């Protein structure tokens, strides 16, 4: 195995899924407050972080994934793009992976919260990935673009809708809306509703192996995997988000499937265990390069 200096500096992690290479990109982070969690107190959340030897702060990792099968280069989510001062390192991470913006053939969105679409478009409906098709859930598209969902929203939420509408409009000529099933060869959209109405994940399958990139099933894995009833203020439907989290954890634990998530602790791959009705996880080892 050879580790390239640029990969060490920026922090890339790669896995081979059959004939497909999946690369984790680190867009940076955003700082929140544990008061946004429901089902656990801020002191309780801090204590859980200390128990697993992590800093007791609500710092959320922001990532993205690149899937390459030798024919297409596909990006899953685009980071925060500097929105509200969050993230913004996606471009440098892509360059470190020897990927230019124009190399991206398709962008797949798990959902359209700012920390997932911030890097998708510039102002004036200008696409960042000029050659890319945009693929997302039809329900998600309708949620962010139909006025019936945004009518009467608080002023502090309006910038999120404006960001989403600008980003989605930038790709209106090259957009595919899906509900479920295969969206590209070897890539399946898996609906995981609750966090947003059209929130979902993508299962990459090749050569008998698979990886589920599960979007925002968890924001704080050290808290929400052992305590899946804990929800976050960003959940549009917290009850549905909780049901979906339980169902998803059961699914990946039963099959031992490799999991990726946009807010997992870098380097971004885990496996879920379930024993005596309790969930836990372990992080897959770092693998900077595959030669």
PDB file of C-alpha atoms in Angstrom:
ATOM      1  CA  UNK A   1       0.000   0.000   0.000  1.00  0.00           C
ATOM      2  CA  UNK A   2       1.276   3.438  -0.971  1.00  0.00           C
ATOM      3  CA  UNK A   3       0.170   6.599   0.822  1.00  0.00           C
ATOM      4  CA  UNK A   4       0.441   9.767  -1.231  1.00  0.00           C
ATOM      5  CA  UNK A   5       1.583  12.923   0.629  1.00  0.00           C
ATOM      6  CA  UNK A   6      -1.455  14.914  -0.501  1.00  0.00           C
ATOM      7  CA  UNK A   7      -3.754  12.240   0.861  1.00  0.00           C
ATOM      8  CA  UNK A   8      -2.029  12.307   4.231  1.00  0.00           C
ATOM      9  CA  UNK A   9      -2.281  16.096   4.386  1.00  0.00           C
ATOM     10  CA  UNK A  10      -5.952  16.416   3.473  1.00  0.00           C
ATOM     11  CA  UNK A  11      -7.183  13.131   4.902  1.00  0.00           C
ATOM     12  CA  UNK A  12      -8.638  10.721   2.372  1.00  0.00           C
ATOM     13  CA  UNK A  13      -9.938   7.291   3.182  1.00  0.00           C
ATOM     14  CA  UNK A  14     -10.708   4.701   0.516  1.00  0.00           C
ATOM     15  CA  UNK A  15     -12.478   1.365   0.375  1.00  0.00           C
ATOM     16  CA  UNK A  16     -12.861  -1.100  -2.451  1.00  0.00           C
ATOM     17  CA  UNK A  17     -16.388  -2.478  -2.831  1.00  0.00           C
ATOM     18  CA  UNK A  18     -16.037  -5.199  -5.442  1.00  0.00           C
ATOM     19  CA  UNK A  19     -14.816  -3.358  -8.541  1.00  0.00           C
ATOM     20  CA  UNK A  20     -15.756   0.063  -7.161  1.00  0.00           C
ATOM     21  CA  UNK A  21     -13.543   2.503  -5.270  1.00  0.00           C
ATOM     22  CA  UNK A  22     -15.266   4.674  -2.649  1.00  0.00           C
ATOM     23  CA  UNK A  23     -13.350   7.647  -1.278  1.00  0.00           C
ATOM     24  CA  UNK A  24     -14.355   9.604   1.819  1.00  0.00           C
ATOM     25  CA  UNK A  25     -13.755  13.356   1.616  1.00  0.00           C
ATOM     26  CA  UNK A  26     -13.650  15.608   4.671  1.00  0.00           C
ATOM     27  CA  UNK A  27     -15.373  18.950   4.054  1.00  0.00           C
ATOM     28  CA  UNK A  28     -14.659  20.187   7.586  1.00  0.00           C
ATOM     29  CA  UNK A  29     -17.030  20.615  10.509  1.00  0.00           C
ATOM     30  CA  UNK A  30     -19.689  22.742  12.122  1.00  0.00           C
ATOM     31  CA  UNK A  31     -20.172  23.546  15.788  1.00  0.00           C
ATOM     32  CA  UNK A  32     -23.593  23.002  17.327  1.00  0.00           C
ATOM     33  CA  UNK A  33     -24.996  22.738  20.839  1.00  0.00           C
ATOM     34  CA  UNK A  34     -26.149  19.597  22.574  1.00  0.00           C
ATOM     35  CA  UNK A  35     -29.324  21.467  23.538  1.00  0.00           C
ATOM     36  CA  UNK A  36     -30.484  20.688  19.974  1.00  0.00           C
ATOM     37  CA  UNK A  37     -30.833  17.031  20.993  1.00  0.00           C
ATOM     38  CA  UNK A  38     -34.091  15.713  22.421  1.00  0.00           C
ATOM     39  CA  UNK A  39     -33.986  12.650  24.633  1.00  0.00           C
ATOM     40  CA  UNK A  40     -30.750  13.470  26.427  1.00  0.00           C
ATOM     41  CA  UNK A  41     -29.595  16.474  28.436  1.00  0.00           C
ATOM     42  CA  UNK A  42     -26.516  18.491  27.406  1.00  0.00           C
ATOM     43  CA  UNK A  43     -24.589  17.243  30.481  1.00  0.00           C
ATOM     44  CA  UNK A  44     -25.630  13.691  29.633  1.00  0.00           C
ATOM     45  CA  UNK A  45     -24.415  14.113  26.053  1.00  0.00           C
ATOM     46  CA  UNK A  46     -21.111  15.544  27.230  1.00  0.00           C
ATOM     47  CA  UNK A  47     -20.648  12.619  29.600  1.00  0.00           C
ATOM     48  CA  UNK A  48     -21.263  10.147  26.780  1.00  0.00           C
ATOM     49  CA  UNK A  49     -18.576  11.852  24.701  1.00  0.00           C
ATOM     50  CA  UNK A  50     -16.100  11.700  27.577  1.00  0.00           C
ATOM     51  CA  UNK A  51     -16.902   8.013  28.083  1.00  0.00           C
ATOM     52  CA  UNK A  52     -15.636   7.215  24.577  1.00  0.00           C
ATOM     53  CA  UNK A  53     -12.629   9.529  24.971  1.00  0.00           C
ATOM     54  CA  UNK A  54     -13.871  12.249  22.649  1.00  0.00           C
ATOM     55  CA  UNK A  55     -13.953  15.982  23.411  1.00  0.00           C
ATOM     56  CA  UNK A  56     -17.247  16.841  25.167  1.00  0.00           C
ATOM     57  CA  UNK A  57     -18.344  19.290  22.508  1.00  0.00           C
ATOM     58  CA  UNK A  58     -21.034  19.264  19.837  1.00  0.00           C
ATOM     59  CA  UNK A  59     -18.713  19.431  16.839  1.00  0.00           C
ATOM     60  CA  UNK A  60     -20.237  17.778  13.805  1.00  0.00           C
ATOM     61  CA  UNK A  61     -18.026  16.259  11.130  1.00  0.00           C
ATOM     62  CA  UNK A  62     -19.118  17.049   7.559  1.00  0.00           C
ATOM     63  CA  UNK A  63     -18.174  14.639   4.790  1.00  0.00           C
ATOM     64  CA  UNK A  64     -18.861  13.571   1.220  1.00  0.00           C
ATOM     65  CA  UNK A  65     -18.197  10.385  -0.754  1.00  0.00           C
ATOM     66  CA  UNK A  66     -16.862   9.748  -4.245  1.00  0.00           C
ATOM     67  CA  UNK A  67     -17.769   6.527  -6.052  1.00  0.00           C
ATOM     68  CA  UNK A  68     -15.665   5.474  -9.056  1.00  0.00           C
ATOM     69  CA  UNK A  69     -16.308   2.368 -11.148  1.00  0.00           C
ATOM     70  CA  UNK A  70     -13.896   3.058 -14.015  1.00  0.00           C
ATOM     71  CA  UNK A  71     -16.656   4.579 -16.130  1.00  0.00           C
ATOM     72  CA  UNK A  72     -18.265   7.262 -14.009  1.00  0.00           C
ATOM     73  CA  UNK A  73     -17.165   9.459 -11.123  1.00  0.00           C
ATOM     74  CA  UNK A  74     -20.068  10.049  -8.760  1.00  0.00           C
ATOM     75  CA  UNK A  75     -20.182  12.431  -5.797  1.00  0.00           C
ATOM     76  CA  UNK A  76     -22.569  11.799  -2.908  1.00  0.00           C
ATOM     77  CA  UNK A  77     -23.443  15.126  -1.245  1.00  0.00           C
ATOM     78  CA  UNK A  78     -21.286  18.232  -1.526  1.00  0.00           C
ATOM     79  CA  UNK A  79     -20.546  19.402   2.003  1.00  0.00           C
ATOM     80  CA  UNK A  80     -21.489  22.748   3.497  1.00  0.00           C
ATOM     81  CA  UNK A  81     -19.536  24.888   1.049  1.00  0.00           C
ATOM     82  CA  UNK A  82     -18.805  27.525   3.677  1.00  0.00           C
ATOM     83  CA  UNK A  83     -22.497  28.264   4.323  1.00  0.00           C
ATOM     84  CA  UNK A  84     -22.759  29.946   7.721  1.00  0.00           C
ATOM     85  CA  UNK A  85     -19.011  29.431   8.101  1.00  0.00           C
ATOM     86  CA  UNK A  86     -19.359  25.639   7.975  1.00  0.00           C
ATOM     87  CA  UNK A  87     -17.042  23.281   6.085  1.00  0.00           C
ATOM     88  CA  UNK A  88     -15.850  24.432   2.689  1.00  0.00           C
ATOM     89  CA  UNK A  89     -12.924  22.043   2.151  1.00  0.00           C
ATOM     90  CA  UNK A  90     -14.521  19.845  -0.492  1.00  0.00           C
ATOM     91  CA  UNK A  91     -12.694  21.315  -3.481  1.00  0.00           C
ATOM     92  CA  UNK A  92      -9.259  20.871  -1.920  1.00  0.00           C
ATOM     93  CA  UNK A  93     -10.180  17.326  -0.884  1.00  0.00           C
ATOM     94  CA  UNK A  94     -11.252  16.505  -4.444  1.00  0.00           C
ATOM     95  CA  UNK A  95      -7.984  17.873  -5.803  1.00  0.00           C
ATOM     96  CA  UNK A  96      -6.051  15.770  -3.318  1.00  0.00           C
ATOM     97  CA  UNK A  97      -7.896  12.761  -4.716  1.00  0.00           C
ATOM     98  CA  UNK A  98      -6.861  13.856  -8.234  1.00  0.00           C
ATOM     99  CA  UNK A  99     -10.452  14.711  -9.136  1.00  0.00           C
ATOM    100  CA  UNK A 100     -11.343  17.947 -10.905  1.00  0.00           C
ATOM    101  CA  UNK A 101     -14.765  19.528 -10.548  1.00  0.00           C
ATOM    102  CA  UNK A 102     -15.515  18.839 -14.214  1.00  0.00           C
ATOM    103  CA  UNK A 103     -14.687  15.139 -13.711  1.00  0.00           C
ATOM    104  CA  UNK A 104     -17.874  14.614 -11.699  1.00  0.00           C
ATOM    105  CA  UNK A 105     -20.465  12.854 -13.881  1.00  0.00           C
ATOM    106  CA  UNK A 106     -23.268  12.777 -11.306  1.00  0.00           C
ATOM    107  CA  UNK A 107     -24.068  14.232  -7.892  1.00  0.00           C
ATOM    108  CA  UNK A 108     -26.380  12.177  -5.674  1.00  0.00           C
ATOM    109  CA  UNK A 109     -28.071  13.992  -2.798  1.00  0.00           C
ATOM    110  CA  UNK A 110     -29.144  12.270   0.399  1.00  0.00           C
ATOM    111  CA  UNK A 111     -31.199  15.394   1.182  1.00  0.00           C
ATOM    112  CA  UNK A 112     -30.997  19.161   0.777  1.00  0.00           C
ATOM    113  CA  UNK A 113     -29.952  20.546   4.151  1.00  0.00           C
ATOM    114  CA  UNK A 114     -27.216  23.216   3.799  1.00  0.00           C
ATOM    115  CA  UNK A 115     -24.386  21.010   5.075  1.00  0.00           C
ATOM    116  CA  UNK A 116     -25.105  18.599   2.212  1.00  0.00           C
ATOM    117  CA  UNK A 117     -25.702  20.975  -0.703  1.00  0.00           C
ATOM    118  CA  UNK A 118     -23.585  23.994   0.229  1.00  0.00           C
ATOM    119  CA  UNK A 119     -20.919  23.017  -2.275  1.00  0.00           C
ATOM    120  CA  UNK A 120     -23.356  22.263  -5.093  1.00  0.00           C
ATOM    121  CA  UNK A 121     -23.874  25.691  -6.667  1.00  0.00           C
ATOM    122  CA  UNK A 122     -22.682  29.283  -6.579  1.00  0.00           C
ATOM    123  CA  UNK A 123     -24.914  32.353  -6.523  1.00  0.00           C
ATOM    124  CA  UNK A 124     -27.151  33.023  -9.505  1.00  0.00           C
ATOM    125  CA  UNK A 125     -28.050  29.360 -10.037  1.00  0.00           C
ATOM    126  CA  UNK A 126     -24.490  28.597 -11.178  1.00  0.00           C
ATOM    127  CA  UNK A 127     -23.556  24.899 -11.056  1.00  0.00           C
ATOM    128  CA  UNK A 128     -20.207  24.023  -9.507  1.00  0.00           C
ATOM    129  CA  UNK A 129     -20.126  20.633 -11.276  1.00  0.00           C
ATOM    130  CA  UNK A 130     -20.792  21.687 -14.848  1.00  0.00           C
ATOM    131  CA  UNK A 131     -20.860  18.196 -16.356  1.00  0.00           C
ATOM    132  CA  UNK A 132     -22.860  16.512 -13.623  1.00  0.00           C
ATOM    133  CA  UNK A 133     -26.365  15.114 -13.591  1.00  0.00           C
ATOM    134  CA  UNK A 134     -28.123  15.807 -10.281  1.00  0.00           C
ATOM    135  CA  UNK A 135     -30.052  12.914  -8.737  1.00  0.00           C
ATOM    136  CA  UNK A 136     -32.286  13.216  -5.678  1.00  0.00           C
ATOM    137  CA  UNK A 137     -35.568  12.086  -4.218  1.00  0.00           C
ATOM    138  CA  UNK A 138     -38.697  13.496  -5.809  1.00  0.00           C
ATOM    139  CA  UNK A 139     -40.174  14.002  -2.317  1.00  0.00           C
ATOM    140  CA  UNK A 140     -37.079  15.944  -1.286  1.00  0.00           C
ATOM    141  CA  UNK A 141     -37.227  18.160  -4.349  1.00  0.00           C
ATOM    142  CA  UNK A 142     -40.876  18.952  -3.720  1.00  0.00           C
ATOM    143  CA  UNK A 143     -40.254  19.737  -0.048  1.00  0.00           C
ATOM    144  CA  UNK A 144     -37.659  22.419  -0.814  1.00  0.00           C
ATOM    145  CA  UNK A 145     -39.247  23.936  -3.911  1.00  0.00           C
ATOM    146  CA  UNK A 146     -43.017  23.846  -3.349  1.00  0.00           C
ATOM    147  CA  UNK A 147     -44.251  27.000  -1.607  1.00  0.00           C
ATOM    148  CA  UNK A 148     -46.785  25.054   0.420  1.00  0.00           C
ATOM    149  CA  UNK A 149     -43.906  23.658   2.523  1.00  0.00           C
ATOM    150  CA  UNK A 150     -42.067  26.943   3.036  1.00  0.00           C
ATOM    151  CA  UNK A 151     -45.090  29.221   3.517  1.00  0.00           C
ATOM    152  CA  UNK A 152     -44.978  30.722   6.988  1.00  0.00           C
ATOM    153  CA  UNK A 153     -41.594  29.303   7.956  1.00  0.00           C
ATOM    154  CA  UNK A 154     -39.594  31.313  10.537  1.00  0.00           C
ATOM    155  CA  UNK A 155     -37.253  33.947   9.147  1.00  0.00           C
ATOM    156  CA  UNK A 156     -34.217  32.081  10.466  1.00  0.00           C
ATOM    157  CA  UNK A 157     -35.118  29.058   8.302  1.00  0.00           C
ATOM    158  CA  UNK A 158     -35.636  31.010   5.092  1.00  0.00           C
ATOM    159  CA  UNK A 159     -31.909  31.106   4.088  1.00  0.00           C
ATOM    160  CA  UNK A 160     -31.891  27.301   4.022  1.00  0.00           C
ATOM    161  CA  UNK A 161     -34.786  27.215   1.580  1.00  0.00           C
ATOM    162  CA  UNK A 162     -33.226  29.913  -0.566  1.00  0.00           C
ATOM    163  CA  UNK A 163     -29.919  28.019  -0.652  1.00  0.00           C
ATOM    164  CA  UNK A 164     -31.683  24.806  -1.654  1.00  0.00           C
ATOM    165  CA  UNK A 165     -33.746  26.460  -4.368  1.00  0.00           C
ATOM    166  CA  UNK A 166     -30.703  28.164  -5.878  1.00  0.00           C
ATOM    167  CA  UNK A 167     -28.725  24.904  -5.861  1.00  0.00           C
ATOM    168  CA  UNK A 168     -31.520  22.794  -7.347  1.00  0.00           C
ATOM    169  CA  UNK A 169     -32.360  25.374 -10.000  1.00  0.00           C
ATOM    170  CA  UNK A 170     -28.730  25.331 -11.150  1.00  0.00           C
ATOM    171  CA  UNK A 171     -29.226  21.735 -12.352  1.00  0.00           C
ATOM    172  CA  UNK A 172     -32.802  21.900 -13.631  1.00  0.00           C
ATOM    173  CA  UNK A 173     -31.693  20.903 -17.161  1.00  0.00           C
ATOM    174  CA  UNK A 174     -29.798  17.844 -15.878  1.00  0.00           C
ATOM    175  CA  UNK A 175     -31.895  16.626 -12.960  1.00  0.00           C
ATOM    176  CA  UNK A 176     -33.327  13.178 -12.309  1.00  0.00           C
ATOM    177  CA  UNK A 177     -35.912  12.704  -9.557  1.00  0.00           C
ATOM    178  CA  UNK A 178     -36.246   9.229  -8.050  1.00  0.00           C
ATOM    179  CA  UNK A 179     -38.343   7.408  -5.476  1.00  0.00           C
ATOM    180  CA  UNK A 180     -36.433   4.159  -4.865  1.00  0.00           C
ATOM    181  CA  UNK A 181     -34.312   1.559  -6.603  1.00  0.00           C
ATOM    182  CA  UNK A 182     -31.304   1.686  -8.897  1.00  0.00           C
ATOM    183  CA  UNK A 183     -30.349   5.206  -9.972  1.00  0.00           C
ATOM    184  CA  UNK A 184     -27.031   4.348 -11.652  1.00  0.00           C
ATOM    185  CA  UNK A 185     -25.442   0.965 -12.370  1.00  0.00           C
ATOM    186  CA  UNK A 186     -24.628  -0.583  -9.002  1.00  0.00           C
ATOM    187  CA  UNK A 187     -26.080   2.324  -6.977  1.00  0.00           C
ATOM    188  CA  UNK A 188     -29.523   2.096  -5.349  1.00  0.00           C
ATOM    189  CA  UNK A 189     -31.477   4.884  -3.643  1.00  0.00           C
ATOM    190  CA  UNK A 190     -32.840   3.705  -0.281  1.00  0.00           C
ATOM    191  CA  UNK A 191     -35.627   5.908   1.157  1.00  0.00           C
ATOM    192  CA  UNK A 192     -34.959   6.761   4.823  1.00  0.00           C
ATOM    193  CA  UNK A 193     -37.632   9.351   5.625  1.00  0.00           C
ATOM    194  CA  UNK A 194     -38.048  11.426   8.751  1.00  0.00           C
ATOM    195  CA  UNK A 195     -35.019  13.664   8.940  1.00  0.00           C
ATOM    196  CA  UNK A 196     -36.515  15.285   5.853  1.00  0.00           C
ATOM    197  CA  UNK A 197     -39.456  13.938   3.809  1.00  0.00           C
ATOM    198  CA  UNK A 198     -37.242  12.685   0.985  1.00  0.00           C
ATOM    199  CA  UNK A 199     -34.141  11.843   3.002  1.00  0.00           C
ATOM    200  CA  UNK A 200     -32.411   8.679   1.870  1.00  0.00           C
ATOM    201  CA  UNK A 201     -29.204   6.749   1.478  1.00  0.00           C
ATOM    202  CA  UNK A 202     -27.347   5.080  -1.353  1.00  0.00           C
ATOM    203  CA  UNK A 203     -26.310   1.436  -1.441  1.00  0.00           C
ATOM    204  CA  UNK A 204     -23.243   0.704  -3.563  1.00  0.00           C
ATOM    205  CA  UNK A 205     -23.078  -2.947  -4.619  1.00  0.00           C
ATOM    206  CA  UNK A 206     -20.364  -4.743  -6.579  1.00  0.00           C
ATOM    207  CA  UNK A 207     -18.813  -8.194  -6.609  1.00  0.00           C
ATOM    208  CA  UNK A 208     -20.954  -9.502  -3.788  1.00  0.00           C
ATOM    209  CA  UNK A 209     -20.025  -6.634  -1.428  1.00  0.00           C
ATOM    210  CA  UNK A 210     -22.053  -3.588  -0.483  1.00  0.00           C
ATOM    211  CA  UNK A 211     -21.834  -0.288   1.342  1.00  0.00           C
ATOM    212  CA  UNK A 212     -24.792   1.758   2.593  1.00  0.00           C
ATOM    213  CA  UNK A 213     -24.133   5.493   2.765  1.00  0.00           C
ATOM    214  CA  UNK A 214     -27.012   6.343   5.077  1.00  0.00           C
ATOM    215  CA  UNK A 215     -27.176  10.126   4.980  1.00  0.00           C
ATOM    216  CA  UNK A 216     -28.150  11.637   8.339  1.00  0.00           C
ATOM    217  CA  UNK A 217     -29.404   8.566  10.165  1.00  0.00           C
ATOM    218  CA  UNK A 218     -27.179   9.865  12.968  1.00  0.00           C
ATOM    219  CA  UNK A 219     -25.548  13.236  13.582  1.00  0.00           C
ATOM    220  CA  UNK A 220     -23.638  12.228  16.715  1.00  0.00           C
ATOM    221  CA  UNK A 221     -22.855   8.522  16.315  1.00  0.00           C
ATOM    222  CA  UNK A 222     -21.405   8.174  19.822  1.00  0.00           C
ATOM    223  CA  UNK A 223     -24.783   9.219  21.203  1.00  0.00           C
ATOM    224  CA  UNK A 224     -27.473   8.245  18.701  1.00  0.00           C
ATOM    225  CA  UNK A 225     -26.276   4.735  17.905  1.00  0.00           C
ATOM    226  CA  UNK A 226     -26.348   3.483  21.511  1.00  0.00           C
ATOM    227  CA  UNK A 227     -29.415   5.690  22.162  1.00  0.00           C
ATOM    228  CA  UNK A 228     -31.356   5.733  18.863  1.00  0.00           C
ATOM    229  CA  UNK A 229     -34.387   7.423  20.446  1.00  0.00           C
ATOM    230  CA  UNK A 230     -32.374  10.655  20.706  1.00  0.00           C
ATOM    231  CA  UNK A 231     -33.486  13.051  17.970  1.00  0.00           C
ATOM    232  CA  UNK A 232     -32.194  16.416  16.796  1.00  0.00           C
ATOM    233  CA  UNK A 233     -33.945  19.722  16.152  1.00  0.00           C
ATOM    234  CA  UNK A 234     -33.158  19.449  12.419  1.00  0.00           C
ATOM    235  CA  UNK A 235     -35.487  16.436  12.042  1.00  0.00           C
ATOM    236  CA  UNK A 236     -38.569  17.532  10.134  1.00  0.00           C
ATOM    237  CA  UNK A 237     -40.478  14.571  11.596  1.00  0.00           C
ATOM    238  CA  UNK A 238     -38.656  13.378  14.754  1.00  0.00           C
ATOM    239  CA  UNK A 239     -40.988  10.414  15.323  1.00  0.00           C
ATOM    240  CA  UNK A 240     -40.469   9.118  11.796  1.00  0.00           C
ATOM    241  CA  UNK A 241     -36.720   9.831  11.990  1.00  0.00           C
ATOM    242  CA  UNK A 242     -36.528   7.720  15.153  1.00  0.00           C
ATOM    243  CA  UNK A 243     -38.435   4.826  13.567  1.00  0.00           C
ATOM    244  CA  UNK A 244     -36.207   4.986  10.507  1.00  0.00           C
ATOM    245  CA  UNK A 245     -33.056   4.994  12.641  1.00  0.00           C
ATOM    246  CA  UNK A 246     -34.137   1.839  14.516  1.00  0.00           C
ATOM    247  CA  UNK A 247     -35.096   0.114  11.269  1.00  0.00           C
ATOM    248  CA  UNK A 248     -31.821   1.062   9.566  1.00  0.00           C
ATOM    249  CA  UNK A 249     -29.645   0.022  12.501  1.00  0.00           C
ATOM    250  CA  UNK A 250     -31.406  -3.349  12.583  1.00  0.00           C
ATOM    251  CA  UNK A 251     -30.933  -3.781   8.847  1.00  0.00           C
ATOM    252  CA  UNK A 252     -27.197  -3.123   8.744  1.00  0.00           C
ATOM    253  CA  UNK A 253     -26.506  -4.971  12.003  1.00  0.00           C
ATOM    254  CA  UNK A 254     -28.265  -8.121  10.823  1.00  0.00           C
ATOM    255  CA  UNK A 255     -26.267  -8.260   7.593  1.00  0.00           C
ATOM    256  CA  UNK A 256     -22.976  -6.876   8.895  1.00  0.00           C
ATOM    257  CA  UNK A 257     -23.063  -4.336   6.071  1.00  0.00           C
ATOM    258  CA  UNK A 258     -20.394  -1.649   5.841  1.00  0.00           C
ATOM    259  CA  UNK A 259     -21.842   1.801   6.541  1.00  0.00           C
ATOM    260  CA  UNK A 260     -20.848   5.315   5.531  1.00  0.00           C
ATOM    261  CA  UNK A 261     -22.467   8.487   6.806  1.00  0.00           C
ATOM    262  CA  UNK A 262     -21.966  12.166   6.173  1.00  0.00           C
ATOM    263  CA  UNK A 263     -21.578  12.916   9.901  1.00  0.00           C
ATOM    264  CA  UNK A 264     -19.633   9.862  10.982  1.00  0.00           C
ATOM    265  CA  UNK A 265     -16.328  10.512  12.677  1.00  0.00           C
ATOM    266  CA  UNK A 266     -13.641  10.623  10.026  1.00  0.00           C
ATOM    267  CA  UNK A 267     -12.381   8.335   8.428  1.00  0.00           C
ATOM    268  CA  UNK A 268     -16.030   7.593   7.759  1.00  0.00           C
ATOM    269  CA  UNK A 269     -16.773   3.850   7.678  1.00  0.00           C
ATOM    270  CA  UNK A 270     -18.369   1.824  10.473  1.00  0.00           C
ATOM    271  CA  UNK A 271     -20.130  -1.443  11.206  1.00  0.00           C
ATOM    272  CA  UNK A 272     -23.077  -1.788  13.562  1.00  0.00           C
ATOM    273  CA  UNK A 273     -23.421  -4.476  16.231  1.00  0.00           C
ATOM    274  CA  UNK A 274     -26.578  -5.397  18.142  1.00  0.00           C
ATOM    275  CA  UNK A 275     -26.388  -7.412  21.337  1.00  0.00           C
ATOM    276  CA  UNK A 276     -29.191  -7.867  23.885  1.00  0.00           C
ATOM    277  CA  UNK A 277     -31.225  -5.197  22.132  1.00  0.00           C
ATOM    278  CA  UNK A 278     -28.432  -2.605  22.371  1.00  0.00           C
ATOM    279  CA  UNK A 279     -26.590  -1.085  19.421  1.00  0.00           C
ATOM    280  CA  UNK A 280     -22.895  -0.286  19.243  1.00  0.00           C
ATOM    281  CA  UNK A 281     -20.447   0.344  16.440  1.00  0.00           C
ATOM    282  CA  UNK A 282     -16.816   0.049  15.552  1.00  0.00           C
ATOM    283  CA  UNK A 283     -14.906   2.182  13.133  1.00  0.00           C
ATOM    284  CA  UNK A 284     -13.234   0.516  10.177  1.00  0.00           C
ATOM    285  CA  UNK A 285      -9.441   1.021   9.996  1.00  0.00           C
ATOM    286  CA  UNK A 286      -7.987   3.899   8.005  1.00  0.00           C
ATOM    287  CA  UNK A 287      -7.041   2.951   4.445  1.00  0.00           C
ATOM    288  CA  UNK A 288      -5.573   6.039   2.704  1.00  0.00           C
ATOM    289  CA  UNK A 289      -4.848   4.532  -0.707  1.00  0.00           C
ATOM    290  CA  UNK A 290      -5.549   1.444  -2.789  1.00  0.00           C
ATOM    291  CA  UNK A 291      -2.919   0.575  -5.344  1.00  0.00           C
TER     292      UNK A 291
END
